[in-house]
mmCIF file of C-alpha atoms in Angstrom:
data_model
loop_
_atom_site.group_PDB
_atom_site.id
_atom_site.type_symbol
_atom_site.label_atom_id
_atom_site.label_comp_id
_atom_site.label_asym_id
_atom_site.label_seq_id
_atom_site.Cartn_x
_atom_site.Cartn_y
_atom_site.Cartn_z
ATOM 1 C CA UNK A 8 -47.470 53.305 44.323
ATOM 2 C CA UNK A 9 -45.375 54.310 47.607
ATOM 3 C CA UNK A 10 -42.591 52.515 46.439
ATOM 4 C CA UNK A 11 -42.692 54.813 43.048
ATOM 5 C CA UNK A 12 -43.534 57.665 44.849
ATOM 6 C CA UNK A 13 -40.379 57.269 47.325
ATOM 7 C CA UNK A 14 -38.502 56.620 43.953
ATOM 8 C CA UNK A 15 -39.446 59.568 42.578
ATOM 9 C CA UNK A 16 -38.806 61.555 45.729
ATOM 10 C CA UNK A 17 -35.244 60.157 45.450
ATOM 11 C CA UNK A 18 -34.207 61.046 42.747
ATOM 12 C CA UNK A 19 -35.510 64.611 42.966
ATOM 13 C CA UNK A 20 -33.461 64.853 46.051
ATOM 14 C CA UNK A 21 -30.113 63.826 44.023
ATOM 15 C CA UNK A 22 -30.799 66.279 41.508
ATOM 16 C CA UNK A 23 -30.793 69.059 43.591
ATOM 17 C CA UNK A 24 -27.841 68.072 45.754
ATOM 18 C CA UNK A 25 -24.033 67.503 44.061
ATOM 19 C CA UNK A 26 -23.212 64.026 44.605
ATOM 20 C CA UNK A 27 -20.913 64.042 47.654
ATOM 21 C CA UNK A 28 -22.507 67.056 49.450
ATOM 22 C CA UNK A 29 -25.207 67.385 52.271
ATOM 23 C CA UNK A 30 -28.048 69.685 51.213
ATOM 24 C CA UNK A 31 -26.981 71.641 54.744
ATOM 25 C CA UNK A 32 -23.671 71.653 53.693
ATOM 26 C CA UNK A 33 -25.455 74.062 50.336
ATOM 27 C CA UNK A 34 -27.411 75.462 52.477
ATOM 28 C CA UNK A 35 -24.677 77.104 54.965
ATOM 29 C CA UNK A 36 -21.968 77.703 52.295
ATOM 30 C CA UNK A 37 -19.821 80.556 53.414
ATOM 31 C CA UNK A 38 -20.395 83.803 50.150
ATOM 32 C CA UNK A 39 -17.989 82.677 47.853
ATOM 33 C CA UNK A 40 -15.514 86.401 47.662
ATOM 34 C CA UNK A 41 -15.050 86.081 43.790
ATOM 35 C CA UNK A 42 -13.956 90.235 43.738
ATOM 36 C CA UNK A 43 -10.479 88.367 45.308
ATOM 37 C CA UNK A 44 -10.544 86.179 41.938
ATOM 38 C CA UNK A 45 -11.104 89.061 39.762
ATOM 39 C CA UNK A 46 -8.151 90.836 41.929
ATOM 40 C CA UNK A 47 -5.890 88.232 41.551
ATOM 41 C CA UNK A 48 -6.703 88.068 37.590
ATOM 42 C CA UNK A 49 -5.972 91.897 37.383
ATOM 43 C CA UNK A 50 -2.633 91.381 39.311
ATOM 44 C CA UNK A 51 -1.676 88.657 36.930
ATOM 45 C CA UNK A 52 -2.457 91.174 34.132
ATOM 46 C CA UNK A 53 -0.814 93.508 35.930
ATOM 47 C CA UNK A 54 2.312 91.421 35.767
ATOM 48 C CA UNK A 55 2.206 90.950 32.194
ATOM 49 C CA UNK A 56 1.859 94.626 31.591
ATOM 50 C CA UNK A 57 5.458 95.484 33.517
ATOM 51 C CA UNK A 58 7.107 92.635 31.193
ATOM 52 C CA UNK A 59 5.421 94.228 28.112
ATOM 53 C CA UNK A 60 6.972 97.467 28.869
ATOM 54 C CA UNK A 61 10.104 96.195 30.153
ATOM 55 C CA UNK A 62 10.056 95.034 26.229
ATOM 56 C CA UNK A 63 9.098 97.704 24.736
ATOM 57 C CA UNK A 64 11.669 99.280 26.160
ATOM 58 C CA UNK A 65 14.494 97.409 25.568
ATOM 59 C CA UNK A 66 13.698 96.209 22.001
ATOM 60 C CA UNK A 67 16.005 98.529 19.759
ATOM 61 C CA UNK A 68 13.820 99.715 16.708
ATOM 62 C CA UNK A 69 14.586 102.452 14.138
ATOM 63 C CA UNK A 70 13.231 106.306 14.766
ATOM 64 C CA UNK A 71 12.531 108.437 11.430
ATOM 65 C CA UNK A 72 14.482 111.540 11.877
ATOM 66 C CA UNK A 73 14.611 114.678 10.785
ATOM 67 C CA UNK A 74 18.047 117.092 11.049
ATOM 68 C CA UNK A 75 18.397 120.900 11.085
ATOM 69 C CA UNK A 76 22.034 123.180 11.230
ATOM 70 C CA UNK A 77 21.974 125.180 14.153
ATOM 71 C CA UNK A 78 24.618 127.792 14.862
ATOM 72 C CA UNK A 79 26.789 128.474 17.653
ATOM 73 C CA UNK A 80 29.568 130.558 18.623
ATOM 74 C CA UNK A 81 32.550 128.514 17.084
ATOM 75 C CA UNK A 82 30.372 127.379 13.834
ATOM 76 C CA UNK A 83 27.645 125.143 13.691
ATOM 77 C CA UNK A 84 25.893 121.241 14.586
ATOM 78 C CA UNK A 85 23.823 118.748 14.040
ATOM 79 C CA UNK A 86 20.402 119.061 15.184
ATOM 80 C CA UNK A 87 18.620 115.359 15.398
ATOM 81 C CA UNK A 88 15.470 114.827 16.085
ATOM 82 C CA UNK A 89 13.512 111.804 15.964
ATOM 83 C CA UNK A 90 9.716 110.095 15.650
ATOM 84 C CA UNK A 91 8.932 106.531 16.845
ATOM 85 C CA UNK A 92 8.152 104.655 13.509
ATOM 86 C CA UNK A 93 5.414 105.495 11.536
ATOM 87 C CA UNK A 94 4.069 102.264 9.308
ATOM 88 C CA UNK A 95 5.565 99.679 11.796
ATOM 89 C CA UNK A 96 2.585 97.448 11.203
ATOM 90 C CA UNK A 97 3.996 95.093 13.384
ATOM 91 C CA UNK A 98 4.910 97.282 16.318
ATOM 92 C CA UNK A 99 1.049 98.988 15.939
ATOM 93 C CA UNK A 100 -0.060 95.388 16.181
ATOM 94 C CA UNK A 101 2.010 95.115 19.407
ATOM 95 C CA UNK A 102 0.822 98.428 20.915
ATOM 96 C CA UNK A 103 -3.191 96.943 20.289
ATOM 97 C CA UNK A 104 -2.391 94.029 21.967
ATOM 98 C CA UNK A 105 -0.774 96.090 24.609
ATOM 99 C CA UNK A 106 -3.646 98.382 24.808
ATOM 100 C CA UNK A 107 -6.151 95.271 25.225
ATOM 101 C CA UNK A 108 -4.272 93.751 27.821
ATOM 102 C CA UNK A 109 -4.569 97.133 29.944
ATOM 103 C CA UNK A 110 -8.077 97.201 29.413
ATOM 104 C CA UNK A 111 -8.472 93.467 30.508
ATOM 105 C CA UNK A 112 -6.478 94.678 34.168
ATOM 106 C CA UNK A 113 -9.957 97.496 34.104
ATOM 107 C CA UNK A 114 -11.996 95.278 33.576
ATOM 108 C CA UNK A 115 -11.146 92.782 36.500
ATOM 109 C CA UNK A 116 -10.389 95.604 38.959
ATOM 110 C CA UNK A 117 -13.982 96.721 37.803
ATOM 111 C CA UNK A 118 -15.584 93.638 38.229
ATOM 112 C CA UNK A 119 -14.168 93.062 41.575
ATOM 113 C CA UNK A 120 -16.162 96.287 42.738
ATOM 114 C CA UNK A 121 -19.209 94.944 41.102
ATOM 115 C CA UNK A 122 -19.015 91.657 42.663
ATOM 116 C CA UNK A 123 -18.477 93.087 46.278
ATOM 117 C CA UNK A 124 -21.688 95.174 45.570
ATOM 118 C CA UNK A 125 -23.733 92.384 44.687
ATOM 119 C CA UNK A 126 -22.601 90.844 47.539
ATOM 120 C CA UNK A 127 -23.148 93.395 49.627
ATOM 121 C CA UNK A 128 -26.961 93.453 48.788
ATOM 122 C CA UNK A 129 -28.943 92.927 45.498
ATOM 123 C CA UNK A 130 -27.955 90.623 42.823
ATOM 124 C CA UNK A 131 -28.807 93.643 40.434
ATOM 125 C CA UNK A 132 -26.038 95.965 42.359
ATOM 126 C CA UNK A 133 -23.027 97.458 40.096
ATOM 127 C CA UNK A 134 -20.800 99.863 42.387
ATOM 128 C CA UNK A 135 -21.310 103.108 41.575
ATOM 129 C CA UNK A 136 -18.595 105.031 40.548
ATOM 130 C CA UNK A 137 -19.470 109.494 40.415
ATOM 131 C CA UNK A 138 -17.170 112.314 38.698
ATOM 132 C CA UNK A 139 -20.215 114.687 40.280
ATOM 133 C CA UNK A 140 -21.880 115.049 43.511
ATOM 134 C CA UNK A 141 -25.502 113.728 42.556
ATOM 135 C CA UNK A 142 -26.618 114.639 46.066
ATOM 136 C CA UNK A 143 -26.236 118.332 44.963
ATOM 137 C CA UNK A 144 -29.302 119.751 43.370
ATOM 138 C CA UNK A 145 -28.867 120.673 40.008
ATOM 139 C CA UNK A 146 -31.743 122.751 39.284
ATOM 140 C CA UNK A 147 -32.798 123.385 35.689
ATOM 141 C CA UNK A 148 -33.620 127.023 35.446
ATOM 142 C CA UNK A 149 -36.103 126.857 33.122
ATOM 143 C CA UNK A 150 -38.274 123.175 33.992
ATOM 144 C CA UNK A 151 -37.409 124.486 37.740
ATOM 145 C CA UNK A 152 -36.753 120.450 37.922
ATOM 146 C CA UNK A 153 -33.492 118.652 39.659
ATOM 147 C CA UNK A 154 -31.565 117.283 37.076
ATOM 148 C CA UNK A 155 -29.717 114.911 39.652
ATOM 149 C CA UNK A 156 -32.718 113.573 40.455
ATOM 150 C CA UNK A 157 -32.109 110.926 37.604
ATOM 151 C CA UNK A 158 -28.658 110.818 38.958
ATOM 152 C CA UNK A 159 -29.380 109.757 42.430
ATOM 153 C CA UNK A 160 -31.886 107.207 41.458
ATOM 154 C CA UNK A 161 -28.811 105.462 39.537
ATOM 155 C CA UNK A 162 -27.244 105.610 42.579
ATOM 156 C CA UNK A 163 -29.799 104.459 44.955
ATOM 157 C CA UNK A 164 -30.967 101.401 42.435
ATOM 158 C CA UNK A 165 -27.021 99.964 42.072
ATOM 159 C CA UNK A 166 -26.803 100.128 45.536
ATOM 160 C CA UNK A 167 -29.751 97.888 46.627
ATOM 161 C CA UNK A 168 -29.828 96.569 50.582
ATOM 162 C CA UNK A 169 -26.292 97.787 50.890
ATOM 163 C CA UNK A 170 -26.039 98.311 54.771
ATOM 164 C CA UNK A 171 -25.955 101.816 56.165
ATOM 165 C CA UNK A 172 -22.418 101.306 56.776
ATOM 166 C CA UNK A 173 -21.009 100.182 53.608
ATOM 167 C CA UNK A 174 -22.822 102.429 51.861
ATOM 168 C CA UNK A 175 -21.611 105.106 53.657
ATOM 169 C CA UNK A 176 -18.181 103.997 52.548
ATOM 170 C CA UNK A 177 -18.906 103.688 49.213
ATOM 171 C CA UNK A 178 -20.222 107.598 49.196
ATOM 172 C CA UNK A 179 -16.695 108.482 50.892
ATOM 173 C CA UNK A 180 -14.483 106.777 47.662
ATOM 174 C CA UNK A 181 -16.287 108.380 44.923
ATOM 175 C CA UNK A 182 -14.068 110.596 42.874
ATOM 176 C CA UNK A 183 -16.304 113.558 43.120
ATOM 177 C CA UNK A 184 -14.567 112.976 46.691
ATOM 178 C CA UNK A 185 -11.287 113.687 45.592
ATOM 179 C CA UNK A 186 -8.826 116.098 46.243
ATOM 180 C CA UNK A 187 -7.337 115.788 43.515
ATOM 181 C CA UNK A 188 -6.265 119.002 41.548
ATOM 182 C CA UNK A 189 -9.004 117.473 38.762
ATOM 183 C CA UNK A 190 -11.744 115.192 39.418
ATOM 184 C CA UNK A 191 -10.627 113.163 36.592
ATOM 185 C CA UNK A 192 -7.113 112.528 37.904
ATOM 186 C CA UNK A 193 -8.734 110.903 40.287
ATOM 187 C CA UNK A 194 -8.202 106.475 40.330
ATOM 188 C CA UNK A 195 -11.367 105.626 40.681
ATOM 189 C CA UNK A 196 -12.230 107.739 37.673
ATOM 190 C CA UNK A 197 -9.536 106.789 35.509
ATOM 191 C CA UNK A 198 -10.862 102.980 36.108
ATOM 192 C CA UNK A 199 -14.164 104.291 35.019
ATOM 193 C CA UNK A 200 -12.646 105.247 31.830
ATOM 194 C CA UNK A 201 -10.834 102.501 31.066
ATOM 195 C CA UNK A 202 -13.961 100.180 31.619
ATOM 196 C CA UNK A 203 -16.113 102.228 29.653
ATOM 197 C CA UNK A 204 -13.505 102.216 27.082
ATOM 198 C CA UNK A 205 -14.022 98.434 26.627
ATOM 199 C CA UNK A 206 -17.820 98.852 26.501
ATOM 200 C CA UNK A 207 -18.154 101.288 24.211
ATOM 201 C CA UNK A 208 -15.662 98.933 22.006
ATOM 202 C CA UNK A 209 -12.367 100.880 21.726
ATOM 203 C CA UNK A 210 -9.142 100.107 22.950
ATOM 204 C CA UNK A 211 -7.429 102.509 25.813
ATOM 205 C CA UNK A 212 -5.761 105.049 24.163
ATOM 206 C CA UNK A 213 -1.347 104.260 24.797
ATOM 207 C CA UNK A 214 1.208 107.170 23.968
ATOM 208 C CA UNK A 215 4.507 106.533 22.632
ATOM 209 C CA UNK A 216 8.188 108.387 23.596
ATOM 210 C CA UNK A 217 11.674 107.751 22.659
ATOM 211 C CA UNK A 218 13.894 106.096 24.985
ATOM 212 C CA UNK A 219 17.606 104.541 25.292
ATOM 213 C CA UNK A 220 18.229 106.282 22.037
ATOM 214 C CA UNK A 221 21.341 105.765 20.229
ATOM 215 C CA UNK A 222 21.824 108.323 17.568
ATOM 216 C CA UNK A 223 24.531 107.703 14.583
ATOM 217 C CA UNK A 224 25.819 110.185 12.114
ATOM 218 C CA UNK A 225 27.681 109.602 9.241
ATOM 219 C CA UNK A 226 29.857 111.649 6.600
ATOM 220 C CA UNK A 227 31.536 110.306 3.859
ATOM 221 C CA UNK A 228 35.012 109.543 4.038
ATOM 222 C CA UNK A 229 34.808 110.282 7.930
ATOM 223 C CA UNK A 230 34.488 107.352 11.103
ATOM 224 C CA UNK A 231 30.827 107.523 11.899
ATOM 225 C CA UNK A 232 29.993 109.832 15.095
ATOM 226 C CA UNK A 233 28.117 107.902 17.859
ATOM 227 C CA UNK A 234 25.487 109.637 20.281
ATOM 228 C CA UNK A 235 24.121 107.645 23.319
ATOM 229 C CA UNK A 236 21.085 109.575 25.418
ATOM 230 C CA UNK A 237 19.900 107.565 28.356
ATOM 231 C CA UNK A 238 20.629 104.168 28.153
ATOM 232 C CA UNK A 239 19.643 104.162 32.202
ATOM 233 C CA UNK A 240 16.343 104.711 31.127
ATOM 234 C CA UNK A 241 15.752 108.103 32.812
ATOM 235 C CA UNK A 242 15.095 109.890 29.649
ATOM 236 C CA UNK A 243 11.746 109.771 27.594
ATOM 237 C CA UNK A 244 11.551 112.146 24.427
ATOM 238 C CA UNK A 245 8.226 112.883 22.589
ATOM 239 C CA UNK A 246 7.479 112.640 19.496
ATOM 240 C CA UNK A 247 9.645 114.937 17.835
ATOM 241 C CA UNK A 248 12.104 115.285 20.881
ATOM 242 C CA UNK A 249 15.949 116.392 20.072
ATOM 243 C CA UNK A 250 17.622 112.663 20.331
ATOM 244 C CA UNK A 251 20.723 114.185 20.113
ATOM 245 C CA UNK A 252 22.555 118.036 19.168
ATOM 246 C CA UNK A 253 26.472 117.252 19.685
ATOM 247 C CA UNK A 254 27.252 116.362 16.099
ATOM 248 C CA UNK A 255 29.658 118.145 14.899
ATOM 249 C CA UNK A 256 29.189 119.647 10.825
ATOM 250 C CA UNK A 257 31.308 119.013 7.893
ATOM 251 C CA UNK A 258 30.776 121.587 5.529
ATOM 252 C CA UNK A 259 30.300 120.505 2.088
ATOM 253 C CA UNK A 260 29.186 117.093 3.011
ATOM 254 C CA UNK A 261 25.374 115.268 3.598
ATOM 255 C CA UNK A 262 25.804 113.198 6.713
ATOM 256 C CA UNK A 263 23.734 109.727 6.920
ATOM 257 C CA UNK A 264 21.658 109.768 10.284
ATOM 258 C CA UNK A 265 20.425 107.135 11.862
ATOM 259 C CA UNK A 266 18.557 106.070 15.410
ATOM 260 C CA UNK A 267 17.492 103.635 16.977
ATOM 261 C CA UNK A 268 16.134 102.894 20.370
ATOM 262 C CA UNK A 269 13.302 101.791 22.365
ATOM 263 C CA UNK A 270 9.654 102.875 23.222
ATOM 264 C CA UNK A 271 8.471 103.909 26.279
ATOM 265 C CA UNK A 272 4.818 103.333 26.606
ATOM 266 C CA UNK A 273 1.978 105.633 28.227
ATOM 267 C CA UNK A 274 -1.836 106.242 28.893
ATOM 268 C CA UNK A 275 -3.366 108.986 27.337
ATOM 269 C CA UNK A 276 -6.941 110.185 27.088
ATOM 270 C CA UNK A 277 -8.646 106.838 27.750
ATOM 271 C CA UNK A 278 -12.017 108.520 27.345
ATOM 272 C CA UNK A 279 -12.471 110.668 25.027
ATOM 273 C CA UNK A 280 -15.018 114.164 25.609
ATOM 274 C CA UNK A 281 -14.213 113.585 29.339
ATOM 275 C CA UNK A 282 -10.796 112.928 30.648
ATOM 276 C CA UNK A 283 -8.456 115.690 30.847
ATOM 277 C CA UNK A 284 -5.732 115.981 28.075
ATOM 278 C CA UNK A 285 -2.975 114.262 30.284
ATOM 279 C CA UNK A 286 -0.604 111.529 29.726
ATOM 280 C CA UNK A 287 -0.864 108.649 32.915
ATOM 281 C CA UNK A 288 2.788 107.268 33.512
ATOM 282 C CA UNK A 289 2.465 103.046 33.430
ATOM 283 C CA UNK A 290 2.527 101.040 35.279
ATOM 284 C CA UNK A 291 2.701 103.318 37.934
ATOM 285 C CA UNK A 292 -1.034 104.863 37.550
ATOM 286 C CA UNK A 293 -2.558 101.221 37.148
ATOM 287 C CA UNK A 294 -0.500 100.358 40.479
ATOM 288 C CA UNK A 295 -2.052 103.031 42.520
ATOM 289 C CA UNK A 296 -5.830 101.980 40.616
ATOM 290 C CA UNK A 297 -5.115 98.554 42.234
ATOM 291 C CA UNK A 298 -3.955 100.028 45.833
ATOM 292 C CA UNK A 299 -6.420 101.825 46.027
ATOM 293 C CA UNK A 300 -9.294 99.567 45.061
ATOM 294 C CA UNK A 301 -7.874 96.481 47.277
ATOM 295 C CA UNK A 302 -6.914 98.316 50.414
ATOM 296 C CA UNK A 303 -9.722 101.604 50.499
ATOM 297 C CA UNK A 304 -12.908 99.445 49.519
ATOM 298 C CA UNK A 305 -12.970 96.119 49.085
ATOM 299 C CA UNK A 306 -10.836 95.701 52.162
ATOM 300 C CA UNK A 307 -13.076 97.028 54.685
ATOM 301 C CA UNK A 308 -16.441 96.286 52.589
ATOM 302 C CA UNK A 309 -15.053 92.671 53.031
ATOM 303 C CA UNK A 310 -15.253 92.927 56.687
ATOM 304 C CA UNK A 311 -19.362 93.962 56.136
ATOM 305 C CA UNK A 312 -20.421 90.804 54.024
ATOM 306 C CA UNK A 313 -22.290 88.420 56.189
#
C-alpha cells in the first residue's frame, strides 16, 4: 500500500511539473510581458503596410476620365480629369486585403494595452479607453440620476487591483485628455475605432487619390500630347481631381484621352456615427498610434508590474 501510495504521489507530482523544470522554478517565473509580443506583431504589420502602399503607389493602373473645353485668352484646352477605377475587381480585392491588414496592426496594438492591464491587476482587466470624461456627472434632468454612473463602473471593473499609480496614468492617456482640436483626432481614439471596427465585423474604411499620374491625349493625324503630374510623389488628387489642363485643342477633332497612374491610399471614417468626417494620412497616423502606445503607457506601466 505505501509503495502504491508513493507511486501515485509520483506521478501526480510529474503531471503538474514540465519535465525538465523544478516546481520552484514555476513557482518564481518572472510575468511573462506578452503586450511586447503583440507590439512586435503590430510592428511587423506595420511593415507590411508601408510595402503595400509603396505598391499601390507605384503600380501604374488606368483612371476613367472625363474632359471638358475650357476657355482662355488665346482660345481654349483640355480639361482632364480623372477617377481611380471603378469595377477593378481585382484592385477592390487588394484594397480589402489592405484594409484587413490595418485592422490586424489595431488589433495587436489593442491587445498589447489589454495584456498590460491584466497584468497590472485582474485577469478580467481590458484597458479602458474614454472619448468622455465619465468622472463628470451627467445628470439626467428628468430621472435626476447620473448617467456616468454606468460609465464609471466600466471603468472601475476593467481596471481591477490596478495600483494607485498606474491607474493614475491610465486616467492621464485617455483621449477625453486630449488637446486635440477634436476628441476623436485623438490616437488613442482612432485605435478604439479601428478595434471596434473588427468587432463589430467590418473592415476599416481606406480612401483612394490619384497619384504619379501620367495623362495622354490624342488627335487624329497629330503625335500624341504627353502630361506628367508628380511623378515625385508629392501630389495626391481626389476623386475627380484635374490630372492635367495643358492640352492644347484641335478644333474639329475628338481627342483620345487616356491616364494612368498609381493610388495613394488613406483612412477615412473608421467608425462610422462617431469619428469625425476626416481622412487619416497612412502610415503616418498608425506610426504616431504605435509611438504613442509604446513610449506614453506601456513604457512606464512596464516599470509598475511586479
Amino acid at each position: 500500500m505505501w509503495y502504491f501510495s508513493w507511486q501515485v504521489l509520483v506521478v501526480i507530482s510529474f503531471a503538474r511539473v514540465p519535465f525538465g523544470m523544478s516546481s520552484q522554478r514555476v513557482r518564481f517565473d518572472p510575468v511573462r510581458r506578452t503586450w511586447w509580443v503583440k507590439i512586435r506583431r503590430a510592428e511587423k504589420h506595420l511593415s507590411d503596410i508601408r510595402n503595400e502602399l509603396a505598391r499601390f503607389r507605384e503600380v501604374r493602373r488606368p483612371y476613367d476620365v472625363e474632359t471638358s473645353i475650357e476657355s482662355s485668352g488665346d482660345g481654349g484646352f483640355l480639361c482632364v480629369r480623372g477617377h481611380p477605377p471603378l469595377g477593378d475587381d481585382a484592385l477592390e480585392e487588394e484594397l480589402e486585403d489592405f484594409a484587413a491588414l490595418v485592422g490586424d496592426f489595431g488589433n495587436n496594438v489593442r491587445a498589447a494595452l489589454d495584456h498590460i492591464c491584466v497584468a497590472l491587476g485582474h485577469s478580467g482587466n481590458k484597458f479602458p479607453i474614454y472619448t468622455a470624461d465619465p468622472w463628470i456627472p451627467d445628470v439626467d434632468p428628468t430621472t435626476n440620476e447620473d448617467r456616468n454612473q454606468k460609465r464609471r463602473k466600466r471603468f472601475e471593473d476593467s481596471t481591477t487591483r490596478v495600483s494607485d499609480s498606474a491607474l493614475a496614468l491610465i486616467k492621464s492617456v485617455q483621449p477625453y485628455m486630449t488637446k486635440a482640436v477634436s476628441v476623436e483626432l485623438d490616437t488613442l481614439a482612432l485605435l478604439a475605432h479601428l478595434s471596434n471596427a473588427d468587432k463589430h465585423r467590418r473592415l476599416v474604411f481606406t480612401a483612394k487619390y490619384l497619384c504619379n499620374v501620367q495623362c495622354t491625349v490624342t488627335y487624329p493625324g497629330h503625335q500624341p500630347q504627353v502630361s506628367t503630374s508628380a511623378m515625385n510623389g508629392t501630389w495626391h488628387g481626389a476623386d475627380g481631381a484635374i490630372i492635367s489642363n495643358m492640352f492644347a485643342v484641335i478644333p474639329g477633332l475628338d481627342p483620345r484621352v487616356e491616364a494612368v497612374g498609381g493610388i495613394e491610399i488613406g483612412l477615412k471614417e473608421v467608425d462610422r456615427g462617431r469619428a469625425v468626417n476626416a481622412d487619416w494620412v497612412l502610415p503616418g497616423t498608425l506610426e504616431g498610434v504605435l509611438l504613442r502606445v509604446k513610449d506614453d503607457i506601456l513604457t512606464p506601466l512596464d516599470k509598475l508590474v511586479v
